[in-house]
Amino acid sequence: SALAKQFDDPKWAQQKDQAPSEWNPGQVREWSRKCNGNTKSLPKSVAQCLFDAKVDGAKLLSMEREELSHIGINRTGTLDLVMTAIKDLKRNHGNPASFIDHSPYCFQKILDHMRLTAMNQGPLFQMPSPPSIHDSQKENFQRTVDYYFPGELSSFIMCNPSFDSLVLSKPESAQILA
C-alpha cells in the first residue's frame, strides 16, 4: 500500500542525514573516499586534495572543473569522475524526499468516515454523508484521499460513489447506491 511504502522508503532514512551543504572538510573527505555510487571510485588523492584545500560541503557543491584544477585535481579523467560524483550528490541530496502531508485532521476525518461506513453495513445500508471538511483543509484533504485511495476508491471517502461494474448494468449499479 502507499502508506506502507511511504514509511518503508529508503529516502525516509536519508532525510535525517546531514545535508551535504552543511558538511565540514572531514565529511567531504569521507564522502570522496566512499564515493562509488553511480560513478567509478574516486582516486584516494581526490579526498586528500579536497581536505587540504579545506573544502566544505557548500564549496564542494559549487565547484567547477577550474576550481578543482586549482586545488590539484588536474587529470581529465579524474576531473570527469569528480564532476559526475558532485552532480550525483546534488541530484540525490538536493531535493529531499517529499511525502504527502501527515495532517492528523485529514486522517481523523478519513478514519471517522470509514468507521461510520462500517457501522452502517447491513440490510438497511446507507452511505454516510461526506465528511465535513474545513475550507482551509479541503485541498489537503483531497490530496490525501487521492494519494491513499487512488482512482475509484476515493469515491467512497469523498462520497461520489459510482460503480463501473463489468457484471452489473448501470441501472443495477444505481439501485445498489440508492
Coordinates of N, CA and C in Angstrom, one line a residue:
S1 N 0.8 -1.2 0.0 CA 0.0 0.0 0.0 C 0.9 1.3 0.0
A2 N 0.3 2.4 -0.4 CA 1.0 3.6 -0.4 C 1.5 4.0 1.0
L3 N 0.7 3.7 2.0 CA 1.1 4.1 3.3 C 2.3 3.3 3.8
A4 N 2.3 2.0 3.5 CA 3.4 1.2 3.9 C 4.7 1.6 3.2
K5 N 4.6 1.9 1.8 CA 5.7 2.3 1.1 C 6.3 3.6 1.6
Q6 N 5.4 4.5 2.0 CA 5.9 5.8 2.5 C 6.8 5.7 3.7
F7 N 6.5 4.8 4.6 CA 7.3 4.6 5.8 C 8.4 3.6 5.7
D8 N 8.4 2.9 4.5 CA 9.5 1.9 4.3 C 10.4 2.4 3.2
D9 N 10.3 3.6 2.9 CA 11.1 4.1 1.8 C 12.6 4.5 2.2
P10 N 13.6 4.0 1.6 CA 15.0 4.3 2.0 C 15.2 5.9 2.0
K11 N 14.5 6.6 1.2 CA 14.7 8.1 1.2 C 14.3 8.7 2.6
W12 N 13.3 8.0 3.2 CA 12.9 8.5 4.5 C 14.1 8.5 5.5
A13 N 14.9 7.4 5.5 CA 16.0 7.3 6.4 C 17.1 8.4 6.0
Q14 N 17.2 8.6 4.7 CA 18.2 9.6 4.2 C 17.9 11.0 4.7
Q15 N 16.7 11.3 4.9 CA 16.3 12.7 5.3 C 16.9 13.1 6.6
K16 N 17.1 12.2 7.5 CA 17.7 12.6 8.8 C 19.2 12.8 8.7
D17 N 19.9 12.4 7.6 CA 21.3 12.7 7.4 C 21.5 14.1 7.3
Q18 N 22.7 14.6 7.6 CA 23.0 16.0 7.5 C 23.1 16.3 6.0
A19 N 22.6 17.5 5.6 CA 22.7 17.9 4.2 C 24.1 18.1 3.8
P20 N 24.5 17.7 2.6 CA 25.9 17.9 2.1 C 26.3 19.4 2.2
S21 N 25.4 20.3 2.0 CA 25.8 21.7 2.1 C 26.3 22.1 3.5
E22 N 26.0 21.3 4.5 CA 26.4 21.5 5.8 C 27.7 20.7 6.3
W23 N 28.2 20.0 5.4 CA 29.4 19.1 5.7 C 30.6 20.0 6.0
N24 N 31.4 19.5 6.9 CA 32.7 20.1 7.1 C 33.8 19.4 6.2
P25 N 35.0 19.9 6.2 CA 36.0 19.3 5.3 C 36.2 17.8 5.6
G26 N 36.1 17.4 6.8 CA 36.3 16.0 7.2 C 35.2 15.1 6.5
Q27 N 34.0 15.6 6.6 CA 32.9 14.9 6.0 C 33.0 14.8 4.5
V28 N 33.5 15.9 3.9 CA 33.7 15.9 2.4 C 34.8 14.9 2.1
R29 N 35.8 14.8 2.9 CA 36.9 13.8 2.6 C 36.3 12.3 2.7
E30 N 35.4 12.1 3.7 CA 34.8 10.8 3.9 C 33.9 10.5 2.7
W31 N 33.1 11.5 2.2 CA 32.3 11.3 1.1 C 33.1 10.9 -0.1
S32 N 34.2 11.6 -0.4 CA 35.1 11.3 -1.5 C 35.7 9.9 -1.4
R33 N 36.0 9.5 -0.2 CA 36.6 8.1 0.0 C 35.5 7.0 -0.3
K34 N 34.3 7.3 0.1 CA 33.2 6.3 -0.1 C 32.6 6.4 -1.5
C35 N 32.8 7.5 -2.2 CA 32.1 7.8 -3.4 C 32.3 6.8 -4.5
N36 N 31.4 5.9 -4.6 CA 31.4 5.0 -5.7 C 30.0 4.5 -6.1
G37 N 29.1 5.5 -6.0 CA 27.7 5.2 -6.3 C 27.5 4.9 -7.8
N38 N 27.1 5.9 -8.5 CA 26.8 5.7 -9.9 C 28.1 6.0 -10.7
T39 N 29.2 6.4 -10.1 CA 30.4 6.6 -10.8 C 31.5 5.6 -10.4
K40 N 32.6 5.6 -11.1 CA 33.7 4.7 -10.6 C 34.3 5.4 -9.4
S41 N 35.0 4.6 -8.6 CA 35.6 5.1 -7.4 C 36.5 6.2 -7.7
L42 N 36.5 7.2 -6.8 CA 37.5 8.3 -7.0 C 38.8 7.9 -6.5
P43 N 39.9 8.4 -7.1 CA 41.2 8.2 -6.6 C 41.4 8.7 -5.2
K44 N 42.2 8.1 -4.4 CA 42.4 8.5 -3.0 C 43.0 9.9 -2.9
S45 N 43.7 10.3 -3.9 CA 44.3 11.6 -4.0 C 43.3 12.7 -4.0
V46 N 42.1 12.4 -4.5 CA 41.0 13.4 -4.5 C 40.6 13.8 -3.1
A47 N 40.4 12.8 -2.3 CA 40.0 13.0 -0.9 C 41.0 13.9 -0.2
Q48 N 42.3 13.6 -0.4 CA 43.3 14.4 0.3 C 43.4 15.9 -0.3
C49 N 43.2 16.0 -1.6 CA 43.2 17.4 -2.2 C 42.1 18.2 -1.6
L50 N 40.9 17.6 -1.5 CA 39.7 18.3 -1.0 C 39.9 18.7 0.5
F51 N 40.5 17.8 1.2 CA 40.7 18.1 2.6 C 41.8 19.1 2.8
D52 N 42.9 19.0 2.1 CA 44.0 20.0 2.2 C 43.5 21.4 1.8
A53 N 42.6 21.5 0.9 CA 42.1 22.8 0.5 C 40.9 23.3 1.4
K54 N 40.6 22.5 2.4 CA 39.6 22.9 3.4 C 38.2 23.1 2.7
V55 N 37.9 22.2 1.8 CA 36.7 22.3 1.0 C 35.5 21.7 1.9
D56 N 34.6 22.6 2.2 CA 33.4 22.1 3.0 C 32.3 21.7 2.0
G57 N 31.2 21.3 2.5 CA 30.1 20.8 1.7 C 29.5 21.9 0.7
A58 N 29.3 23.1 1.2 CA 28.8 24.2 0.4 C 29.7 24.5 -0.8
K59 N 31.0 24.5 -0.5 CA 32.0 24.8 -1.5 C 32.1 23.6 -2.5
L60 N 32.0 22.4 -2.0 CA 32.0 21.2 -2.9 C 30.9 21.3 -3.9
L61 N 29.7 21.6 -3.4 CA 28.5 21.6 -4.3 C 28.6 22.7 -5.4
S62 N 29.4 23.8 -5.1 CA 29.5 24.9 -6.1 C 30.7 24.8 -7.0
M63 N 31.6 23.8 -6.7 CA 32.9 23.7 -7.5 C 32.6 23.3 -9.0
E64 N 33.5 23.9 -9.8 CA 33.5 23.5 -11.2 C 34.9 23.0 -11.5
R65 N 35.1 22.6 -12.8 CA 36.4 22.0 -13.2 C 37.6 22.9 -12.9
E66 N 37.4 24.2 -13.2 CA 38.5 25.1 -13.0 C 39.0 25.1 -11.5
E67 N 38.0 25.2 -10.6 CA 38.3 25.2 -9.2 C 38.9 23.9 -8.7
L68 N 38.5 22.8 -9.2 CA 39.1 21.5 -8.9 C 40.5 21.5 -9.4
S69 N 40.8 22.1 -10.5 CA 42.2 22.1 -11.0 C 43.1 22.9 -10.1
H70 N 42.5 24.0 -9.6 CA 43.3 24.9 -8.7 C 43.7 24.2 -7.4
I71 N 43.0 23.2 -7.0 CA 43.3 22.5 -5.7 C 44.1 21.3 -6.0
G72 N 44.5 21.0 -7.2 CA 45.4 19.9 -7.5 C 44.8 18.7 -8.2
I73 N 43.5 18.8 -8.6 CA 42.9 17.7 -9.3 C 42.9 18.1 -10.8
N74 N 43.9 17.5 -11.5 CA 44.2 18.0 -12.8 C 44.0 17.0 -13.9
R75 N 44.0 15.8 -13.7 CA 43.8 14.8 -14.7 C 42.4 14.8 -15.3
T76 N 42.3 14.8 -16.6 CA 41.0 14.9 -17.2 C 40.0 13.8 -16.8
G77 N 40.4 12.6 -16.8 CA 39.5 11.5 -16.3 C 39.1 11.7 -14.9
T78 N 40.0 12.1 -14.0 CA 39.7 12.3 -12.6 C 38.7 13.5 -12.5
L79 N 39.0 14.5 -13.2 CA 38.0 15.7 -13.2 C 36.6 15.3 -13.6
D80 N 36.5 14.5 -14.6 CA 35.2 14.0 -15.1 C 34.5 13.2 -14.0
L81 N 35.3 12.3 -13.3 CA 34.7 11.5 -12.3 C 34.3 12.3 -11.1
V82 N 35.1 13.3 -10.7 CA 34.7 14.2 -9.6 C 33.4 15.0 -10.0
M83 N 33.4 15.5 -11.2 CA 32.2 16.3 -11.6 C 31.0 15.5 -11.6
T84 N 31.1 14.3 -12.1 CA 30.0 13.3 -12.1 C 29.5 13.0 -10.7
A85 N 30.5 12.8 -9.8 CA 30.1 12.5 -8.4 C 29.4 13.6 -7.7
I86 N 29.9 14.9 -8.0 CA 29.3 16.0 -7.4 C 27.9 16.2 -8.0
K87 N 27.7 16.0 -9.3 CA 26.4 16.0 -9.9 C 25.4 15.0 -9.3
D88 N 25.9 13.8 -9.1 CA 25.1 12.7 -8.4 C 24.8 13.1 -7.0
L89 N 25.7 13.7 -6.3 CA 25.4 14.2 -4.9 C 24.3 15.2 -4.9
K90 N 24.4 16.2 -5.8 CA 23.4 17.2 -5.9 C 22.0 16.6 -6.2
R91 N 22.0 15.7 -7.1 CA 20.7 15.0 -7.5 C 20.1 14.2 -6.4
N92 N 21.0 13.5 -5.7 CA 20.5 12.6 -4.6 C 20.2 13.3 -3.3
H93 N 20.8 14.4 -3.1 CA 20.5 15.1 -1.8 C 19.9 16.5 -2.0
G94 N 19.8 16.9 -3.2 CA 19.4 18.3 -3.5 C 17.9 18.5 -3.2
N95 N 17.1 17.5 -3.5 CA 15.7 17.5 -3.3 C 15.3 16.4 -2.3
P96 N 15.2 16.7 -1.0 CA 14.8 15.7 -0.1 C 13.5 15.1 -0.5
A97 N 13.3 13.8 -0.1 CA 12.0 13.1 -0.5 C 10.9 13.9 0.0
S98 N 9.9 14.1 -0.8 CA 8.7 14.8 -0.4 C 7.6 13.8 -0.2
F99 N 6.9 13.9 0.9 CA 5.9 13.0 1.2 C 4.6 13.8 1.4
I100 N 3.5 13.1 1.2 CA 2.2 13.7 1.4 C 2.1 14.2 2.8
D101 N 1.4 15.3 3.0 CA 1.3 15.9 4.4 C 0.6 14.9 5.3
H102 N 1.1 14.8 6.5 CA 0.6 13.9 7.5 C -0.3 14.6 8.5
S103 N -1.4 15.2 7.9 CA -2.3 16.0 8.7 C -3.2 15.1 9.6
P104 N -3.0 15.3 10.9 CA -3.9 14.5 11.8 C -5.4 14.8 11.5
Y105 N -5.7 16.0 11.1 CA -7.1 16.4 10.8 C -7.6 15.6 9.7
C106 N -6.9 15.5 8.6 CA -7.3 14.7 7.4 C -7.5 13.2 7.8
F107 N -6.5 12.7 8.4 CA -6.6 11.3 8.7 C -7.7 11.0 9.7
Q108 N -8.0 11.8 10.6 CA -9.1 11.6 11.6 C -10.4 11.7 10.8
K109 N -10.6 12.6 9.9 CA -11.8 12.7 9.1 C -12.0 11.4 8.2
I110 N -10.9 10.9 7.6 CA -11.0 9.7 6.9 C -11.3 8.5 7.7
L111 N -10.7 8.4 8.9 CA -11.0 7.2 9.8 C -12.4 7.3 10.3
D112 N -12.9 8.5 10.7 CA -14.2 8.7 11.1 C -15.2 8.2 10.1
H113 N -15.0 8.6 8.8 CA -15.9 8.3 7.7 C -15.9 6.8 7.5
M114 N -14.7 6.2 7.6 CA -14.6 4.7 7.4 C -15.3 4.0 8.5
R115 N -15.2 4.5 9.7 CA -15.9 3.8 10.8 C -17.4 3.9 10.7
L116 N -17.9 5.1 10.3 CA -19.3 5.3 10.0 C -19.8 4.3 8.9
T117 N -19.1 4.2 7.9 CA -19.4 3.3 6.8 C -19.5 1.9 7.3
A118 N -18.5 1.5 8.1 CA -18.5 0.1 8.6 C -19.7 -0.2 9.6
M119 N -20.0 0.8 10.4 CA -21.1 0.7 11.3 C -22.5 0.6 10.6
N120 N -22.6 1.2 9.4 CA -23.9 1.3 8.7 C -24.0 0.1 7.8
Q121 N -23.2 -0.9 7.8 CA -23.3 -2.1 7.0 C -24.5 -2.9 7.4
G122 N -25.2 -3.5 6.5 CA -26.3 -4.4 6.8 C -27.4 -4.2 5.8
P123 N -28.6 -4.7 6.1 CA -29.7 -4.7 5.1 C -30.2 -3.3 4.8
L124 N -30.0 -2.4 5.7 CA -30.5 -1.0 5.5 C -29.4 -0.1 5.3
F125 N -28.3 -0.6 4.6 CA -27.1 0.2 4.3 C -27.4 1.5 3.6
Q126 N -26.9 2.6 4.3 CA -27.0 3.9 3.6 C -25.5 4.5 3.7
M127 N -25.1 5.0 2.6 CA -23.8 5.6 2.6 C -23.8 6.9 3.5
P128 N -22.9 7.0 4.4 CA -22.9 8.2 5.3 C -22.7 9.4 4.5
S129 N -23.1 10.5 5.0 CA -22.9 11.8 4.3 C -21.4 12.1 4.2
P130 N -20.9 12.9 3.3 CA -19.5 13.1 3.2 C -19.0 13.8 4.4
P131 N -17.7 13.6 4.7 CA -17.1 14.3 5.9 C -17.2 15.8 5.7
S132 N -17.4 16.5 6.8 CA -17.5 17.9 6.8 C -16.0 18.4 7.0
I133 N -15.5 19.1 5.9 CA -14.1 19.5 5.9 C -14.0 21.0 6.0
H134 N -13.2 21.5 6.9 CA -13.0 22.9 7.0 C -12.4 23.5 5.7
D135 N -12.8 24.6 5.3 CA -12.4 25.2 4.0 C -10.9 25.3 3.9
S136 N -10.2 25.6 4.9 CA -8.7 25.7 4.9 C -8.0 24.3 4.6
Q137 N -8.8 23.2 4.9 CA -8.2 21.9 4.7 C -8.7 21.1 3.5
K138 N -9.6 21.7 2.7 CA -10.2 20.9 1.6 C -9.2 20.5 0.6
E139 N -8.3 21.3 0.2 CA -7.3 20.9 -0.8 C -6.4 19.8 -0.3
N140 N -5.9 20.0 1.0 CA -5.1 19.0 1.6 C -5.8 17.6 1.8
F141 N -7.1 17.7 2.2 CA -7.9 16.5 2.3 C -8.0 15.8 1.0
Q142 N -8.3 16.5 -0.1 CA -8.5 15.9 -1.4 C -7.2 15.2 -1.8
R143 N -6.1 15.9 -1.6 CA -4.8 15.4 -2.0 C -4.5 14.1 -1.2
T144 N -4.8 14.1 0.1 CA -4.5 12.9 1.0 C -5.4 11.7 0.5
V145 N -6.7 12.0 0.3 CA -7.6 10.9 -0.1 C -7.1 10.4 -1.5
D146 N -6.8 11.3 -2.4 CA -6.3 10.8 -3.8 C -5.1 10.0 -3.7
Y147 N -4.2 10.3 -2.7 CA -2.9 9.6 -2.6 C -3.2 8.2 -2.0
Y148 N -3.9 8.1 -0.9 CA -4.1 6.8 -0.2 C -5.2 6.0 -0.8
F149 N -6.1 6.6 -1.5 CA -7.2 5.9 -2.1 C -7.3 6.3 -3.5
P150 N -6.4 5.8 -4.4 CA -6.4 6.2 -5.8 C -7.6 5.7 -6.6
G151 N -7.9 6.5 -7.6 CA -8.9 6.1 -8.6 C -10.3 6.1 -7.9
E152 N -11.0 5.0 -8.2 CA -12.4 4.9 -7.8 C -12.5 4.7 -6.3
L153 N -11.5 4.3 -5.6 CA -11.5 4.1 -4.2 C -11.8 5.4 -3.5
S154 N -11.3 6.5 -4.0 CA -11.5 7.8 -3.4 C -13.0 8.2 -3.3
S155 N -13.8 7.6 -4.2 CA -15.2 8.0 -4.2 C -15.9 7.6 -2.9
F156 N -15.4 6.5 -2.3 CA -16.1 6.1 -1.0 C -15.8 7.0 0.1
I157 N -14.7 7.7 0.1 CA -14.4 8.7 1.1 C -15.0 10.1 0.7
M158 N -14.9 10.4 -0.5 CA -15.3 11.7 -1.0 C -16.8 11.7 -1.2
C159 N -17.4 10.5 -1.1 CA -18.9 10.3 -1.3 C -19.4 10.8 -2.7
N160 N -18.6 10.4 -3.7 CA -19.1 10.5 -5.1 C -19.2 9.1 -5.6
P161 N -20.0 8.2 -5.0 CA -19.9 6.8 -5.3 C -20.4 6.6 -6.8
S162 N -19.7 5.8 -7.5 CA -20.2 5.3 -8.8 C -19.5 4.0 -9.0
F163 N -20.3 3.1 -9.4 CA -19.8 1.7 -9.7 C -19.8 1.5 -11.2
D164 N -18.6 1.3 -11.7 CA -18.4 0.8 -13.1 C -18.2 -0.6 -13.0
S165 N -19.2 -1.4 -13.2 CA -19.1 -2.8 -13.0 C -19.1 -3.6 -14.3
L166 N -18.3 -4.6 -14.4 CA -18.3 -5.5 -15.5 C -19.5 -6.5 -15.5
V167 N -20.0 -6.7 -14.3 CA -21.1 -7.6 -14.1 C -22.4 -7.0 -14.1
L168 N -22.6 -5.8 -13.5 CA -23.9 -5.2 -13.3 C -24.0 -4.1 -14.4
S169 N -25.3 -3.9 -14.8 CA -25.5 -2.8 -15.7 C -25.6 -1.5 -14.9
K170 N -25.6 -0.3 -15.6 CA -25.6 1.0 -14.9 C -26.8 1.1 -14.1
P171 N -28.0 0.7 -14.6 CA -29.2 0.8 -13.7 C -29.1 0.0 -12.5
E172 N -28.6 -1.2 -12.6 CA -28.4 -2.1 -11.4 C -27.4 -1.5 -10.4
S173 N -26.3 -0.9 -11.0 CA -25.4 -0.2 -10.1 C -26.0 0.9 -9.4
A174 N -26.9 1.7 -10.1 CA -27.6 2.8 -9.4 C -28.5 2.3 -8.3
Q175 N -29.2 1.1 -8.5 CA -30.0 0.6 -7.5 C -29.3 0.3 -6.2
I176 N -28.1 -0.2 -6.4 CA -27.2 -0.5 -5.2 C -26.9 0.7 -4.4
L177 N -26.7 1.8 -5.1 CA -26.3 3.1 -4.5 C -27.5 3.7 -3.9
A178 N -28.7 3.5 -4.4 CA -29.9 4.2 -3.9 C -30.3 3.7 -2.5

